[in-house]
Coordinates of C-alpha atoms in Angstrom, one line a residue:
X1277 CA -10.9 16.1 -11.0
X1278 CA -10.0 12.8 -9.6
X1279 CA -6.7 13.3 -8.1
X1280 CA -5.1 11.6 -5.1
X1281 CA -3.4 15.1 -3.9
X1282 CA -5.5 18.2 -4.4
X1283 CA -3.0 20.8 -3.3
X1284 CA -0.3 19.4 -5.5
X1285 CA -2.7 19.2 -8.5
X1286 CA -3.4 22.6 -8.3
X1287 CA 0.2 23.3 -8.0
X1288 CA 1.3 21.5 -11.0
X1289 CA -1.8 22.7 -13.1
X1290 CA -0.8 26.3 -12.1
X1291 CA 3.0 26.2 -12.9
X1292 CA 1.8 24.6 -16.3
X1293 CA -0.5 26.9 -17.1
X1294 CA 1.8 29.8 -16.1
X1295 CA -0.4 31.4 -13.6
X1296 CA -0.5 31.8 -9.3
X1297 CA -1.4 29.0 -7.5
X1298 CA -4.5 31.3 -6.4
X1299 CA -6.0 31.5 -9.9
X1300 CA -6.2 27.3 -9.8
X1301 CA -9.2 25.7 -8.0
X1302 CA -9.2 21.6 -7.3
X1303 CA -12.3 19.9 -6.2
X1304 CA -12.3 16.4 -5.6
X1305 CA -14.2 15.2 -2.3
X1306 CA -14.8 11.8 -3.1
X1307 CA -13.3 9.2 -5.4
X1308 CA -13.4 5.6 -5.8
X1309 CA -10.1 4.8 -5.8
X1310 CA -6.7 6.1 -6.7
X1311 CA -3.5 3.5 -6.3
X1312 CA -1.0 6.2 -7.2
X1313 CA -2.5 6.6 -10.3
X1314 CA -3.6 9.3 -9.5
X1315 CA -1.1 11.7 -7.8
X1316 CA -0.4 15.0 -8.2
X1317 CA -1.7 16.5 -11.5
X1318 CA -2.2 13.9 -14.1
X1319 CA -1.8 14.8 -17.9
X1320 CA -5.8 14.1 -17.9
X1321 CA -6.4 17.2 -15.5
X1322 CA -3.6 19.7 -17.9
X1323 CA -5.9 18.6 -21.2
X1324 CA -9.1 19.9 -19.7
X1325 CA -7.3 22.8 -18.3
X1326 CA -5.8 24.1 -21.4
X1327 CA -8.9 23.2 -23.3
X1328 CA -11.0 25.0 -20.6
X1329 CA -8.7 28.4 -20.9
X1330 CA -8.4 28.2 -24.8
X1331 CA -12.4 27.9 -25.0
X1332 CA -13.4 30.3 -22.6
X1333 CA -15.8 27.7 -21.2
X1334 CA -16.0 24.6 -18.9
X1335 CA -14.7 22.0 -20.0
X1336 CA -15.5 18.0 -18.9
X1337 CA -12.7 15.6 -20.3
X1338 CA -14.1 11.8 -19.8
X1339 CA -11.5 9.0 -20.7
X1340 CA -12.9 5.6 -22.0
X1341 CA -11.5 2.7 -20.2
X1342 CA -9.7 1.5 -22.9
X1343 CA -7.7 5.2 -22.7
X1344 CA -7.3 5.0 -19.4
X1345 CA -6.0 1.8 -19.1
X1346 CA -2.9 2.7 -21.6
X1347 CA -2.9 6.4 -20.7
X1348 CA -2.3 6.2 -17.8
X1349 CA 0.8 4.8 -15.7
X1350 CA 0.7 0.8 -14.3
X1351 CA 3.0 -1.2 -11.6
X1352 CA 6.2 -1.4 -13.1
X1353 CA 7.2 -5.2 -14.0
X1354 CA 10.5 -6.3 -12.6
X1355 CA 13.1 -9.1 -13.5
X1356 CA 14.8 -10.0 -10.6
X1357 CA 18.3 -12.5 -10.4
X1358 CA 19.3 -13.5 -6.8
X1359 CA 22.1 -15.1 -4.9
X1360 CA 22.3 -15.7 -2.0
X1361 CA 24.8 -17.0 1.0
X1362 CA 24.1 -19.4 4.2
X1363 CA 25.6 -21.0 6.4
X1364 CA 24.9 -24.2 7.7
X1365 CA 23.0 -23.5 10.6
X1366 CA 20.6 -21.3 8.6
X1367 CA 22.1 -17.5 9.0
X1368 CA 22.2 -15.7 6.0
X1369 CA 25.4 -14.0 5.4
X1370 CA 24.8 -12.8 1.7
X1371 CA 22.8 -11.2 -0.6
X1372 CA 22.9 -10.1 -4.5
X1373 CA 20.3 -8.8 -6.5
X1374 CA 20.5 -7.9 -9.6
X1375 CA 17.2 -6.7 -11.1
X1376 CA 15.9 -5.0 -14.1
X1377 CA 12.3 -2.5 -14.1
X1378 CA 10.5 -2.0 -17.3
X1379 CA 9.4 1.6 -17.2
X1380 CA 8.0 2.4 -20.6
X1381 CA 8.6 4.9 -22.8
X1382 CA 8.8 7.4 -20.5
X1383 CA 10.3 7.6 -16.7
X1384 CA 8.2 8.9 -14.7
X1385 CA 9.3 7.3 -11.1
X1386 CA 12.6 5.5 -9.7
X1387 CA 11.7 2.0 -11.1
X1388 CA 13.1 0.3 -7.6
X1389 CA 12.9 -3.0 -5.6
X1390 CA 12.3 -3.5 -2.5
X1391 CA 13.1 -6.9 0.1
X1392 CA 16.5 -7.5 0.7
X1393 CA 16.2 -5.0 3.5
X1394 CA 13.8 -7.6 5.2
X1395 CA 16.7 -9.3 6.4
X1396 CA 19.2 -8.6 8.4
X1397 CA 22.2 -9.7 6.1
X1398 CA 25.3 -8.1 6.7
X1399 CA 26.7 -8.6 3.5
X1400 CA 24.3 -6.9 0.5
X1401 CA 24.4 -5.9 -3.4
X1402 CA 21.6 -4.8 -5.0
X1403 CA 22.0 -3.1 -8.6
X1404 CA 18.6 -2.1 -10.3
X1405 CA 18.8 -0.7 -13.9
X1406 CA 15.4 0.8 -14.9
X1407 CA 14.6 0.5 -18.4
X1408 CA 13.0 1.8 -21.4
X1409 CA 10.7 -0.2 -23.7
X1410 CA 7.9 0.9 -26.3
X1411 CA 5.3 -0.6 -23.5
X1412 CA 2.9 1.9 -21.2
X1413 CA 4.6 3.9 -19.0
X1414 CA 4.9 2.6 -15.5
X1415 CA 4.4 4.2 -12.4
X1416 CA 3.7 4.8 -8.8
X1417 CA 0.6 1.8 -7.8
X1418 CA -0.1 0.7 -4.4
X1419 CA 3.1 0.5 -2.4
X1420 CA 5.5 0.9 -5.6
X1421 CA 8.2 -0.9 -4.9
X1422 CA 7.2 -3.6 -2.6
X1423 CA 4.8 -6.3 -3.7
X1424 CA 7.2 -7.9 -6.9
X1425 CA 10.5 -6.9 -5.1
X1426 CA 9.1 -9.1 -1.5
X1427 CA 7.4 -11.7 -4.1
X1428 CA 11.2 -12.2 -5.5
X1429 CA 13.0 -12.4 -2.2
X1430 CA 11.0 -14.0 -0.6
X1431 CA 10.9 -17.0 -3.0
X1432 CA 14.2 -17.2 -3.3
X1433 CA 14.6 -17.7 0.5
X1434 CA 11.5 -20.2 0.2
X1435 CA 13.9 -21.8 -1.8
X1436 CA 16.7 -21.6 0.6
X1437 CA 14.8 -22.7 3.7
X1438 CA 13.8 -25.3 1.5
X1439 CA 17.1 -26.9 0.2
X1440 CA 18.6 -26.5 4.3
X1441 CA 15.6 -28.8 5.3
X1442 CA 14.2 -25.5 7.2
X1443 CA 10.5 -24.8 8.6
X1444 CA 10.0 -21.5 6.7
X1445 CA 9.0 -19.5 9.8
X1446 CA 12.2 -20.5 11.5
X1447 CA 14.0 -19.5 8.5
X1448 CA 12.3 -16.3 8.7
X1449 CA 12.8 -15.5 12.6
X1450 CA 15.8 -16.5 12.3
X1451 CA 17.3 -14.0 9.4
X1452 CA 14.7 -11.0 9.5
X1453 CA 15.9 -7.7 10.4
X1454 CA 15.7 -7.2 13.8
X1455 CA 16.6 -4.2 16.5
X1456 CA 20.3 -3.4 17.1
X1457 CA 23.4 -2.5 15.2
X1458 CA 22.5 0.7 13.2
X1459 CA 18.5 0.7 13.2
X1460 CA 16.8 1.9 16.3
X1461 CA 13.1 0.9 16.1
X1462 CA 10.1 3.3 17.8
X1463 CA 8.9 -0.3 18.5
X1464 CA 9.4 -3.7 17.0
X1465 CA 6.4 -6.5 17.0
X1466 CA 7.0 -8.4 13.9
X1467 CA 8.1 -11.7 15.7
X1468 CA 4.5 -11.5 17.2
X1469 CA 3.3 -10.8 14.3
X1470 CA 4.5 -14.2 12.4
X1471 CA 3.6 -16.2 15.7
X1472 CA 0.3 -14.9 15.9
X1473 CA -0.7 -15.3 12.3
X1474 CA 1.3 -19.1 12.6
X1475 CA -1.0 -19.8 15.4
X1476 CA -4.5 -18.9 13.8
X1477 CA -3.2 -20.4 10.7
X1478 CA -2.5 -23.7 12.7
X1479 CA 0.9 -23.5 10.7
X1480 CA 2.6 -26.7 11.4
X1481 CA -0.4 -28.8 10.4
X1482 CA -1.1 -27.3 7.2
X1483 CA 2.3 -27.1 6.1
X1484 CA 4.0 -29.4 3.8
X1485 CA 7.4 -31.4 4.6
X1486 CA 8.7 -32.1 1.7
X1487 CA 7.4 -29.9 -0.6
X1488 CA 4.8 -31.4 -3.1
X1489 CA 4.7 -34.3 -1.0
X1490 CA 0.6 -34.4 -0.9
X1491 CA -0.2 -37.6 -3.1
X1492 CA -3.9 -36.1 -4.2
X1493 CA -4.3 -34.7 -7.6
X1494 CA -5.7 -31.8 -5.9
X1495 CA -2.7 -31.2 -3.6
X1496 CA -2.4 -28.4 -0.7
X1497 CA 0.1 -26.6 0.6
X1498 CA 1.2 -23.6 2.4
X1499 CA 3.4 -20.0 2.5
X1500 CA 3.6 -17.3 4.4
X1501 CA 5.3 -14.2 4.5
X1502 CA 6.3 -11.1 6.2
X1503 CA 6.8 -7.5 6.4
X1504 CA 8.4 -4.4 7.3
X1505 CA 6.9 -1.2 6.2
X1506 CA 7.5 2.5 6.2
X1507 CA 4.9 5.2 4.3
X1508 CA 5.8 7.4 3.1
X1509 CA 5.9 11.3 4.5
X1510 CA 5.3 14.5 3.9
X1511 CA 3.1 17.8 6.0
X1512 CA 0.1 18.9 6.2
X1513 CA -2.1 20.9 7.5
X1514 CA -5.5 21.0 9.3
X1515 CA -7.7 23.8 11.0
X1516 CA -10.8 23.9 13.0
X1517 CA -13.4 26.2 13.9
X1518 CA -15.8 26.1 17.0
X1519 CA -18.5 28.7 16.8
X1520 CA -21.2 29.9 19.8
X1521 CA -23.5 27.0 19.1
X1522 CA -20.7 24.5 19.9
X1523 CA -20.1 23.2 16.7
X1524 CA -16.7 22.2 15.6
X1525 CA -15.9 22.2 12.0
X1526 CA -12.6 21.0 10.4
X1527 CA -11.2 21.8 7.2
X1528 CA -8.5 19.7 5.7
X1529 CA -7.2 19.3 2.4
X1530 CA -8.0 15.0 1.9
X1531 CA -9.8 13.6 -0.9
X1532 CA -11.6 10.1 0.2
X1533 CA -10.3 7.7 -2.0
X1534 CA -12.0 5.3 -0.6
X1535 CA -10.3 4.4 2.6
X1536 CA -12.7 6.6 5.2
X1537 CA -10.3 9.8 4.9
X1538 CA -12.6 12.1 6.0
X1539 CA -14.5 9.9 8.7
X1540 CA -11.4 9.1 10.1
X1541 CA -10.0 12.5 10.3
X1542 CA -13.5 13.9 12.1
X1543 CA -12.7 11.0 14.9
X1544 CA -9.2 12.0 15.1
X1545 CA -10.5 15.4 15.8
X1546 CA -13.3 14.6 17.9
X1547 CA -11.3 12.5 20.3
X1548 CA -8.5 15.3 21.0
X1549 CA -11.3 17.8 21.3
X1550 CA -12.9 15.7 23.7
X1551 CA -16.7 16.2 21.8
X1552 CA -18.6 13.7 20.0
X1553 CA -18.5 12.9 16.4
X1554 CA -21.4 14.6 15.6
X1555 CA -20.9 17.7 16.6
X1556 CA -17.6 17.8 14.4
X1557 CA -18.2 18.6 10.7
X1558 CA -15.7 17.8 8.2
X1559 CA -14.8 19.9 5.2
X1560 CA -12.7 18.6 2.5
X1561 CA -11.3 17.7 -0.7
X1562 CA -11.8 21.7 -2.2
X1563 CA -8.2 23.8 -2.3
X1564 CA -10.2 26.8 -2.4
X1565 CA -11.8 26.0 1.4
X1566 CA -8.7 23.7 2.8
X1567 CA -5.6 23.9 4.1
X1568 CA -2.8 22.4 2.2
X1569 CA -2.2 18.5 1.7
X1570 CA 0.4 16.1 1.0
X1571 CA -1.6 14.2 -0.9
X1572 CA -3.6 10.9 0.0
X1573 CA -0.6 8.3 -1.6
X1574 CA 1.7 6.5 0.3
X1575 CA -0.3 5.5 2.8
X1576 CA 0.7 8.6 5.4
X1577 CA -3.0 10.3 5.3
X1578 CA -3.8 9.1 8.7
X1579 CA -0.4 9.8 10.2
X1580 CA 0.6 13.0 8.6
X1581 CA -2.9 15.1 8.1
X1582 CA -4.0 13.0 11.5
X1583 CA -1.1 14.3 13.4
X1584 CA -2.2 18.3 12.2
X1585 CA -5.8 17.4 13.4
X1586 CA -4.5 16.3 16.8
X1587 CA -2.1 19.5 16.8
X1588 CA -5.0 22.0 15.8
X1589 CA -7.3 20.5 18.5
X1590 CA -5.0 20.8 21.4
X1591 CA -4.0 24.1 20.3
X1592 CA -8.1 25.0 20.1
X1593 CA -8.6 23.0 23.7
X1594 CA -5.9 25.3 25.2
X1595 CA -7.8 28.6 23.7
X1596 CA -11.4 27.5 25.6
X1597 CA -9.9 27.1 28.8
X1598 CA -8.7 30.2 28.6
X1599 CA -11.1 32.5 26.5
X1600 CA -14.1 29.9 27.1
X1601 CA -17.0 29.0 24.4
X1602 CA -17.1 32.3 21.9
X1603 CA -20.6 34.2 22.3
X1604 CA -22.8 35.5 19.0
X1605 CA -21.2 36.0 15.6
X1606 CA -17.5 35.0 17.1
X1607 CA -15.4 32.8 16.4
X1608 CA -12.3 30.8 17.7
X1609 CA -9.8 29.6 15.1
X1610 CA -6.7 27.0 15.5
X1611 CA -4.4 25.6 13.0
X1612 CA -1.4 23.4 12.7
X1613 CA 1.2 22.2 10.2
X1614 CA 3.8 20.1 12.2
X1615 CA 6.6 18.4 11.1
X1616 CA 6.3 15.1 12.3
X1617 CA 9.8 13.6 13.9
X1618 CA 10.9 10.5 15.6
X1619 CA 14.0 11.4 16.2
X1620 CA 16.3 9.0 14.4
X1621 CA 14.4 6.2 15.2
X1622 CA 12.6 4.1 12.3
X1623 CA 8.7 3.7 12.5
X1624 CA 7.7 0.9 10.8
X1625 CA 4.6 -1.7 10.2
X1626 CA 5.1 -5.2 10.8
X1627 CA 2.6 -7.9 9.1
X1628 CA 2.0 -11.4 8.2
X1629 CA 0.2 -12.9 5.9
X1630 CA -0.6 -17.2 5.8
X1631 CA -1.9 -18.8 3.1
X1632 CA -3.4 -22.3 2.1
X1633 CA -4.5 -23.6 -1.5
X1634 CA -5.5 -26.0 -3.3
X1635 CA -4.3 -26.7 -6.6
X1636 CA -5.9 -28.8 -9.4
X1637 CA -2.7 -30.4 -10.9
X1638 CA -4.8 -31.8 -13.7
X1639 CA -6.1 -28.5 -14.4
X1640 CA -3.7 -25.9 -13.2
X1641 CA -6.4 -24.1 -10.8
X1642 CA -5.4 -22.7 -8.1
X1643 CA -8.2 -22.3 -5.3
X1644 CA -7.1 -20.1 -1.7
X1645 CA -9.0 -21.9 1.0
X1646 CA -7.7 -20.2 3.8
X1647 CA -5.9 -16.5 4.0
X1648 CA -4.8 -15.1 7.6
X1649 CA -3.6 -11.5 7.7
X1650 CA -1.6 -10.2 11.0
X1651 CA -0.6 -6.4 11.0
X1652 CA 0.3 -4.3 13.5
X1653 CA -0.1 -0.9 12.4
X1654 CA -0.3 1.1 15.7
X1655 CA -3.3 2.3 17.2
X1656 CA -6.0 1.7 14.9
X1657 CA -8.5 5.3 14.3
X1658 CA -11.1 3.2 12.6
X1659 CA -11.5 -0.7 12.8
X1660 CA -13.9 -0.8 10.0
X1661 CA -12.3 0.7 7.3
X1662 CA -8.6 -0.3 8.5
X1663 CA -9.6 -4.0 8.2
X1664 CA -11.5 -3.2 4.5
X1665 CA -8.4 -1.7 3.8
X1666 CA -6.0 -4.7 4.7
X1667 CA -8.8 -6.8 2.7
X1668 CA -9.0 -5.0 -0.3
X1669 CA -5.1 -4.6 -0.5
X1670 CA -5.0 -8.3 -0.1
X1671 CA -7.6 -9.1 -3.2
X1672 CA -5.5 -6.7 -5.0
X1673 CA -2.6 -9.2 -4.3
X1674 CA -3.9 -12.0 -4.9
X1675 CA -5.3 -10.7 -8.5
X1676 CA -1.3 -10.0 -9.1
X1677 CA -0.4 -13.2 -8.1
X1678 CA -2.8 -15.2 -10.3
X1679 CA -4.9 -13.4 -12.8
X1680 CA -4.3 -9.5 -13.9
X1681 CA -1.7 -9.4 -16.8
X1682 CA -1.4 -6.7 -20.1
X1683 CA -0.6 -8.6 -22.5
X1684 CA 1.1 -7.6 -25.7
X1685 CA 1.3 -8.5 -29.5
X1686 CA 4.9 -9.4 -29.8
X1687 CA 4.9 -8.3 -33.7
X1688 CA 3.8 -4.5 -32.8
X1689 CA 3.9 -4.3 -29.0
X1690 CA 0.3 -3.5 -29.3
X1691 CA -1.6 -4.5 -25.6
X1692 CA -4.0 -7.0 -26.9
X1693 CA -5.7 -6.8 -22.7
X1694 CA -6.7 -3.5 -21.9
X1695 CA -9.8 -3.4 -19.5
X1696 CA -11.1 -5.0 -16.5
X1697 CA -12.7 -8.1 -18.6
X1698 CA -8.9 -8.6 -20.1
X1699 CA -7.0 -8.2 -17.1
X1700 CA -9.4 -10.5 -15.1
X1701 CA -9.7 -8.4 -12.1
X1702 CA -11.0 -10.3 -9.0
X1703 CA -14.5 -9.7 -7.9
X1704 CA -15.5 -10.6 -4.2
X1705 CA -17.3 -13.7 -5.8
X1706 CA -13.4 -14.6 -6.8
X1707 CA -11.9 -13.6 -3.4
X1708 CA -11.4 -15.7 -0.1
X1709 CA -12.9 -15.2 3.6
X1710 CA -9.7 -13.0 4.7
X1711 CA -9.4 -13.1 8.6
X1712 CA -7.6 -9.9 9.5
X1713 CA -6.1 -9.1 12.8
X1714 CA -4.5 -6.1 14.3
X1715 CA -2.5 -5.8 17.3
X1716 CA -2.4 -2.8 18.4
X1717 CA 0.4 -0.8 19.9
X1718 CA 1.1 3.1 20.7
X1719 CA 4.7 4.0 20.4
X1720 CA 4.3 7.8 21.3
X1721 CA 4.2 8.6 18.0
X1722 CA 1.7 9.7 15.3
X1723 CA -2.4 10.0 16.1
X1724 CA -3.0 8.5 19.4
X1725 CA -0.1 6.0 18.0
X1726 CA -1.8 5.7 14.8
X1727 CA 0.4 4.0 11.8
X1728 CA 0.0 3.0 7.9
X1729 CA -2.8 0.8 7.0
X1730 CA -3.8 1.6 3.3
X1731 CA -0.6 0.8 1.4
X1732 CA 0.7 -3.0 3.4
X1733 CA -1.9 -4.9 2.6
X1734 CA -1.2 -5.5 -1.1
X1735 CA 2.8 -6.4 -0.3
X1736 CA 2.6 -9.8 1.1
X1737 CA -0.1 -11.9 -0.8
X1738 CA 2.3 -12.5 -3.7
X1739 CA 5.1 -13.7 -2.1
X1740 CA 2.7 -15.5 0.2
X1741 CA 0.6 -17.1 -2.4
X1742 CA 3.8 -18.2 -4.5
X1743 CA 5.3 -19.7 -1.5
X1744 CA 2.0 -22.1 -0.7
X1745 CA 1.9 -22.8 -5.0
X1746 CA 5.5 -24.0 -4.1
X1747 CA 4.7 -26.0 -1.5
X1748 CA 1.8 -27.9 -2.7
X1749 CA 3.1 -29.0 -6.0
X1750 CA 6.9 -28.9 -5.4
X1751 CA 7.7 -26.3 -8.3
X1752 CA 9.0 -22.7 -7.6
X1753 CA 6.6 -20.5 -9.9
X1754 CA 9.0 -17.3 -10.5
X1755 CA 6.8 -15.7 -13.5
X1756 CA 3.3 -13.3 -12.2
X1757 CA 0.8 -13.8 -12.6
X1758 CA 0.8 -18.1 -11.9
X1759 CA -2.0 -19.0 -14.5
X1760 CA -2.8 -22.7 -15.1
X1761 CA -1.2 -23.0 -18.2
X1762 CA 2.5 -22.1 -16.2
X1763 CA 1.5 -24.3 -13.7
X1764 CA 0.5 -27.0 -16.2
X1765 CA 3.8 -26.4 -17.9
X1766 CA 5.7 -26.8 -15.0
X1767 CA 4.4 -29.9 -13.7
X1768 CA 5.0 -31.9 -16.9

C-alpha cells in the first residue's frame, strides 16, 4: 500500500480490524511521493482490508485521481489578521495574530500557524480557531503548519520594513529570533544564512527602493525570506547483519518516498561500519522483515532512523573487534532503538530563500528569473538528493504561491478543480534554475551531524515570492495563489 509509515499502518489496520499487530503485513518499498498524505493508515488501506477479509481473497483498491484528489486530505487554508508593534528604530515589540484554519468536515490534525516564533518579540498573541466547513478535509502536507503561516508574517513585516523606510534584510537581522534569554540553540547559523544567500543574490542591486518604483511595464523586484525549522521526532529502529562472506545487510523499516531513504540510510551505515557501499545491502519498506519505524513524515527520516543505523553499526564494530569476522553458517547481529536527546537545547534549520521576478503589469504574469536557496541543514548524508529535495520543495512553493487552487461552486460547495490539469501543478518546463547551497555544520548531534532537509524547502518560497510581487509593483498580494487576474485587479 502506499503509506508514508509502514509500521504505523500496520498498527492502525490491525486495531481496526481487531486483530494482533502480527496478523498485519505492510509492504511498501518504493513510492513516488507522499507529503503527509499519506501517513499512518489511510482510510484507502482499511477499504481494501476489510474487503480483503470479507472476500476471502486479495484484494487491489485503485482510486481515480478525481477520488483521490477529494478523498483524501489537502493543506489546510488559513485566514490570518495581524498587528503588529515597532518602534522607531525598527525593534519589534509586538505581535497579534489572530487567524482562522478551514479544516473540512472532519478534523483530522491541529489546524495551526506557524511564524511569529521567527522573531524574537517579547510581547506575543496568537489565537487560532480551526474550523469546520462542508469543503475536503484538510490535513498534514509538507511541513503543515509553516508555508501559509511564514507567507502571512512575513508579509506583514514586508509591510512594516516597508512603511519604516527599512532594507528588508536589516529588518530581518535585526528582529529574528536569536540565541539567549530562554532558547539555547545546538547551534545557530541563520545570520549566515541570509548573508550568504544576499550575497549570491547580489541583494542590494536587485532590490527595489521604493517599492514599485521600476518605470517598465514589465517591472522587477525582489523578496526574500527566512527560516527556522524543527522536524519533527519520533524512534526507530535499525539492525544489521554481517555474515562470513563480509557482507553487511541492514534492515530498516523506511519506505522511499522519493527522497533517497534507503540510499541514504546504506551510506549512513556504511560510513559508521567503515566498509564501502557496496558491500552494504539495504532491506526495507516490508513490516514483516524490518524493524519498527516512525514513519517517513516530518522530515526526521534521516535523523531519527539515521541515528539507529549509526547506533547499530558501532554496536556491530565493537562485536568484530572482539569476536572477529563470523566463520560458515554464523552470524553476528546488532540492533538499536535510541532515543535521540539534546538535552534542552533546540535543534533547528536555518534557511533563506531570494527571489527576483518579473511581472507583466499589462498582463498580470508573473515570471521568477532568479531563485537562491541557502540552508544549513547540518551535515549533509547525500548532496544529490538533499539538493533535489530543497528543489522540489521549492517548485512545490512556488506552485502555492502562483498557480494550484481547488476551486469551488459557491451554490453547492461542489470543487469544480480536482486534478493535476485543474490545479495547474508546475512542471520543470514551469519552474526556475534554483541555485541551492548548503553550509554545512556538525553540532554533535544526529548522523555524523546530519539535520532536516525534506520538509524546509517548501516554507519559504511563498513568503519569498509575495515579498518580490510586492516589491516590483508596489501592491501587497495577501490572497494564494497570486494569479494575473488578482494582480490585474490590484493594480487598477
Amino acid at each position: 500500500t502506499p503509506t508514508q509509515g509502514i509500521s504505523n499502518c500496520r498498527h492502525d489496520t490491525a486495531r481496526d480490524l481487531g486483530m494482533p499487530d502480527d496478523q498485519v503485513r505492510v509492504v511498501c518499498k518504493f513510492m513516488g511521493g507522499g507529503f503527509g498524505n499519506k501517513n499512518q493508515n489511510q482510510d484507502a488501506d482499511l477499504i481494501a482490508a476489510i474487503l480483503a477479509r470479507r472476500a476471502g481473497a486479495p484484494v487491489a483498491l485503485e482510486l481515480s485521481r478525481h477520488e483521490d484528489w477529494l478523498g483524501v486530505h489537502g493543506r489546510w487554508p488559513t485566514v490570518q489578521y495581524y498587528r503588529v508593534g515597532v518602534k522607531n528604530d525598527g525593534v519589534v515589540t509586538a505581535i497579534d495574530l489572530r487567524g482562522y484554519s478551514g479544516m473540512g468536515g472532519y478534523r483530522k490534525n491541529s489546524g495551526g500557524i506557524s511564524g511569529i516564533e521567527l522573531y524574537g518579540c517579547p510581547n506575543v498573541r496568537r489565537e487560532v480557531s480551526p474550523v469546520y466547513t462542508n469543503r475536503t478535509t484538510s490535513g498534514n502536507f509538507r511541513a503543515p503548519t509553516y508555508p501559509q503561516g511564514f507567507f502571512g508574517i512575513q508579509s506583514m513585516m514586508d509591510d512594516v520594513a516597508d512603511k519604516m523606510g527599512i532594507d528588508p534584510v536589516e529588518f530581518v537581522l535585526k528582529n529574528a529570533q536569536h540565541p539567549g534569554g530562554t532558547i539555547d540553540y545546538t547551534n545557530y547559523t541563520l545570520d549566515e544564512c541570509i548573508r550568504e544567500a544576499a550575497r549570491q543574490f547580489d541583494w542590494t542591486r536587485r532590490w527595489r527602493s521604493p517599492a514599485g518604483s521600476d518605470v517598465d511595464p514589465v517591472k522587477r523586484g525582489a523578496g526574500m525570506s527566512f527560516m527556522l525549522f524543527r522536524s519533527a521526532v519520533g524512534r526507530s529502529s535499525a539492525i544489521i547483519r554481517v555474515d562470513s562472506r563480509e557482507q553487511y545487510t541492514l534492515f530498516v523499516g523506511v519506505t522511499d518516498i522519493g527522497g533517497g531513504a534507503k540510499t541514504t540510510m546504506g551510506m549512513i551505515a556504511a560510513e559508521a561500519l567503515g566498509v564501502p557501499l557496496a558491500q552494504v545491502e539495504v532491506v526495507s519498506g516490508d513490516t514483516d522483515r524490518c524493524p519498527f519505524s516512525v514513519g517517513e513524515s516530518g522530515a526526521r527520516t534521516t535523523v531519527m532512523t539515521g541515528t539507529a543505523v549509526v547506533e547499530a553499526a558501532r554496536d556491530l564494530v565493537g562485536q568484530l573487534a572482539e569476536r572477529g569476522m563470523p566463520t560458515g553458517p554464523n552470524v553476528l547481529i546488532a540492533s538499536a532503538t535510541p532515543d535521540p536527546s539534546t538535552g534542552g537545547k533546540v535543534r533547528n534549520c536555518f534557511g533563506a530563500h531570494f527571489v527576483e521576478v518579473e511581472v507583466d503589469t499589462a498582463l498580470g504574469h508573473v515570471r521568477i528569473t532568479k531563485y537562491v536557496a541557502v540552508h544549513e541543514s547540518g551535515r549533509i548524508i547525500n548532496h544529490q538528493t538533499a539538493k533535489d529535495q530543497i528543489r522540489g520543495a521549492v517548485i512545490q512553493g512556488i506552485g502555492q504561491a502562483l498557480h494550484e487552487d481547488l476551486l469551488y461552486d459557491p451554490r453547492n460547495g461542489q470543487p469544480l478543480t480536482p486534478g493535476f490539469y485543474g490545479a495547474r501543478h508546475m512542471t520543470h518546463l514551469d519552474a526556475p534554475d534554483i541555485e541551492t547551497t548548503f553550509l554545512e555544520t556538525d553540532d554533535g548531534y544526529g548522523p555524523f551531524g546530519g539535520k532536516y532537509v525534506g520538509e524546509s524547502g517548501i516554507v519559504l518560497a511563498p513568503a519569498a515570492v509575495g515579498n518580490a510581487i510586492f516589491n516590483a509593483i508596489g501592491r501587497r498580494m495577501t490572497d494564494l495563489p497570486i494569479t494575473r487576474d488578482k494582480i490585474i485587479e490590484a493594480l487598477t
